[in-house]
XYZ file of C-alpha atoms in Angstrom:
199
model
C 175.430 -241.512 1.469
C 175.659 -237.938 2.348
C 178.727 -236.558 0.997
C 180.713 -234.182 3.482
C 182.724 -231.183 2.733
C 185.887 -232.885 1.328
C 184.567 -234.903 -1.241
C 182.474 -232.507 -2.945
C 183.868 -229.709 -5.444
C 185.359 -226.779 -3.196
C 183.107 -223.795 -4.367
C 186.322 -221.160 -5.704
C 184.766 -217.637 -6.268
C 186.032 -216.350 -9.035
C 186.727 -211.786 -8.787
C 187.512 -209.954 -11.109
C 188.533 -207.087 -10.116
C 188.917 -204.144 -12.568
C 186.423 -201.967 -13.578
C 188.182 -199.859 -15.618
C 186.944 -198.959 -19.452
C 188.708 -201.242 -21.921
C 189.767 -203.693 -19.143
C 191.356 -207.187 -19.773
C 190.231 -209.154 -16.685
C 187.526 -209.947 -18.108
C 190.045 -211.782 -20.334
C 192.306 -213.387 -18.343
C 189.409 -214.588 -16.135
C 188.075 -216.795 -19.428
C 191.428 -218.318 -19.638
C 191.740 -218.876 -15.007
C 187.454 -220.498 -15.738
C 188.809 -222.798 -18.403
C 191.847 -224.082 -16.159
C 189.522 -224.821 -13.690
C 187.014 -226.140 -15.443
C 189.089 -229.515 -16.759
C 189.608 -230.667 -12.783
C 186.250 -232.240 -11.431
C 187.171 -231.318 -7.911
C 186.503 -227.116 -8.497
C 183.176 -225.768 -9.069
C 183.877 -221.806 -10.297
C 181.507 -219.156 -10.193
C 182.152 -215.492 -11.932
C 181.692 -212.071 -8.967
C 182.196 -209.228 -12.025
C 183.093 -206.280 -10.002
C 181.434 -203.941 -12.767
C 177.912 -206.162 -13.264
C 177.887 -205.972 -9.407
C 178.788 -202.690 -8.144
C 178.609 -201.649 -4.608
C 178.499 -198.518 -2.986
C 181.395 -196.720 -1.814
C 180.300 -194.923 1.232
C 180.719 -197.737 3.557
C 178.127 -198.030 6.429
C 177.502 -200.314 9.140
C 173.680 -199.772 8.854
C 173.068 -200.231 4.252
C 170.412 -197.863 3.393
C 168.002 -200.018 0.861
C 169.919 -199.331 -2.024
C 172.942 -200.526 -1.077
C 171.383 -203.436 0.817
C 170.313 -204.260 -2.872
C 173.510 -203.805 -4.325
C 175.433 -205.817 -1.209
C 172.708 -208.912 -1.652
C 173.726 -209.437 -5.191
C 177.558 -209.689 -4.363
C 177.553 -211.001 -0.197
C 175.306 -214.969 -0.095
C 177.774 -214.882 -3.145
C 180.976 -214.151 -1.051
C 179.765 -216.550 1.586
C 178.772 -219.283 -0.162
C 182.453 -219.650 -1.641
C 185.473 -222.019 0.012
C 187.676 -220.216 -1.590
C 188.812 -217.096 -4.068
C 190.336 -215.674 -7.002
C 191.284 -212.085 -6.978
C 191.705 -211.546 -11.232
C 193.548 -208.082 -10.822
C 195.661 -205.639 -12.857
C 197.608 -203.400 -11.732
C 197.182 -199.771 -11.371
C 200.001 -197.270 -10.214
C 201.584 -200.258 -7.871
C 198.754 -201.236 -6.591
C 195.399 -203.067 -6.671
C 191.606 -201.395 -8.147
C 190.068 -199.235 -5.938
C 186.413 -201.425 -6.519
C 187.928 -204.091 -5.814
C 189.095 -203.069 -1.886
C 185.713 -201.415 -1.925
C 184.334 -204.924 -2.289
C 186.922 -206.451 0.481
C 186.291 -203.151 3.154
C 182.241 -204.109 2.659
C 183.058 -207.992 4.154
C 184.668 -209.263 6.987
C 182.876 -213.074 7.902
C 182.980 -214.229 4.235
C 186.317 -214.439 3.579
C 187.409 -215.407 7.428
C 188.876 -218.668 7.267
C 189.225 -219.437 3.681
C 192.150 -219.340 1.208
C 192.495 -216.871 -1.210
C 194.557 -216.733 -4.936
C 196.162 -214.264 -7.104
C 196.219 -214.260 -10.343
C 197.333 -210.632 -12.130
C 198.215 -209.278 -14.884
C 199.906 -206.224 -16.591
C 203.203 -204.062 -17.710
C 206.534 -205.770 -17.093
C 205.804 -206.574 -12.992
C 202.907 -208.838 -14.345
C 200.434 -207.295 -12.278
C 203.163 -208.805 -9.200
C 203.209 -205.205 -7.287
C 199.439 -205.287 -7.017
C 199.611 -208.924 -5.161
C 201.984 -208.124 -2.694
C 199.472 -204.551 -1.977
C 196.365 -207.219 -1.305
C 198.576 -210.044 1.058
C 198.643 -207.666 3.809
C 194.565 -206.764 3.173
C 193.923 -210.447 3.314
C 196.115 -211.228 6.524
C 193.854 -208.976 8.548
C 190.753 -210.306 7.410
C 191.609 -213.891 9.313
C 192.472 -215.118 5.404
C 195.230 -217.723 4.131
C 196.671 -216.906 0.396
C 198.530 -219.403 -1.533
C 201.699 -219.191 -1.981
C 202.173 -219.715 -5.782
C 200.325 -216.797 -8.276
C 199.900 -216.397 -11.971
C 201.033 -213.395 -14.076
C 200.828 -212.359 -16.711
C 203.335 -209.661 -18.208
C 202.672 -207.545 -21.254
C 199.510 -209.912 -21.925
C 197.696 -207.562 -24.921
C 197.382 -209.972 -27.661
C 198.253 -212.545 -26.357
C 194.671 -214.087 -25.953
C 191.593 -214.681 -28.104
C 188.650 -212.171 -27.329
C 187.146 -216.302 -25.179
C 190.285 -216.254 -23.053
C 192.263 -218.429 -24.859
C 195.809 -218.304 -25.266
C 197.300 -218.443 -28.331
C 200.495 -220.224 -28.123
C 198.946 -222.477 -25.637
C 200.792 -221.060 -22.579
C 201.816 -224.633 -21.376
C 204.291 -222.880 -18.232
C 201.047 -220.566 -17.512
C 198.899 -223.576 -17.637
C 201.069 -225.982 -15.188
C 200.283 -222.320 -12.609
C 196.665 -222.925 -12.228
C 196.730 -226.024 -12.020
C 199.573 -225.659 -8.568
C 198.010 -222.939 -7.664
C 194.182 -224.678 -7.854
C 195.657 -227.633 -6.157
C 197.142 -225.559 -3.275
C 193.606 -223.943 -3.212
C 191.539 -226.951 -3.379
C 193.684 -228.119 0.325
C 193.133 -225.605 1.944
C 189.634 -225.532 0.987
C 189.070 -228.893 2.293
C 191.377 -228.565 5.817
C 189.551 -225.297 6.505
C 185.529 -226.414 5.748
C 186.665 -229.036 7.634
C 188.007 -226.887 10.876
C 185.301 -224.689 10.013
C 182.350 -226.760 10.438
C 183.776 -229.197 12.813
C 185.071 -225.642 14.594
C 183.528 -222.596 13.732
C 186.467 -219.569 13.394
C 186.789 -217.256 16.519
C 184.504 -219.461 18.707
């Protein structure tokens, strides 16, 4: 029997948005991926922008070098049913490499859900999330309401992404967001297969 899109695990791309030296993003991403791994309805893979840098000069006709860089990222975005963006807050907004990734793509984002995991100082990166929402809306995504934010997280995690105090509230927030992403991922996947977006 063929497994239909609503029955299979939804494919979730977890994007690490910071490339700064000494960044904390991979630690937070590891924690989130571990939360998702507890479920059987989601299949995660990580896109780390520090490991897959894209050219800063946007082009409608990328040359061979740019095309090779895009080939390492674009198919992975296209294959995803949903996205989670892990972002810090830099100067009340989000990192430039993340905006570059977003701007290099269009169809890959359309009619798919996006969730956010943020971290930072007193604001917990929430101002970066609020800047990202209208950007993704312009690209025809659905951003889920509930987010996860870590305020002053340094020293709260082990290197493997384990939260030292268990973080029951954060784990509950992850469950809520993954539930929402799953609902939207299945609904929108079915809709795209039944009636391609924009057609």
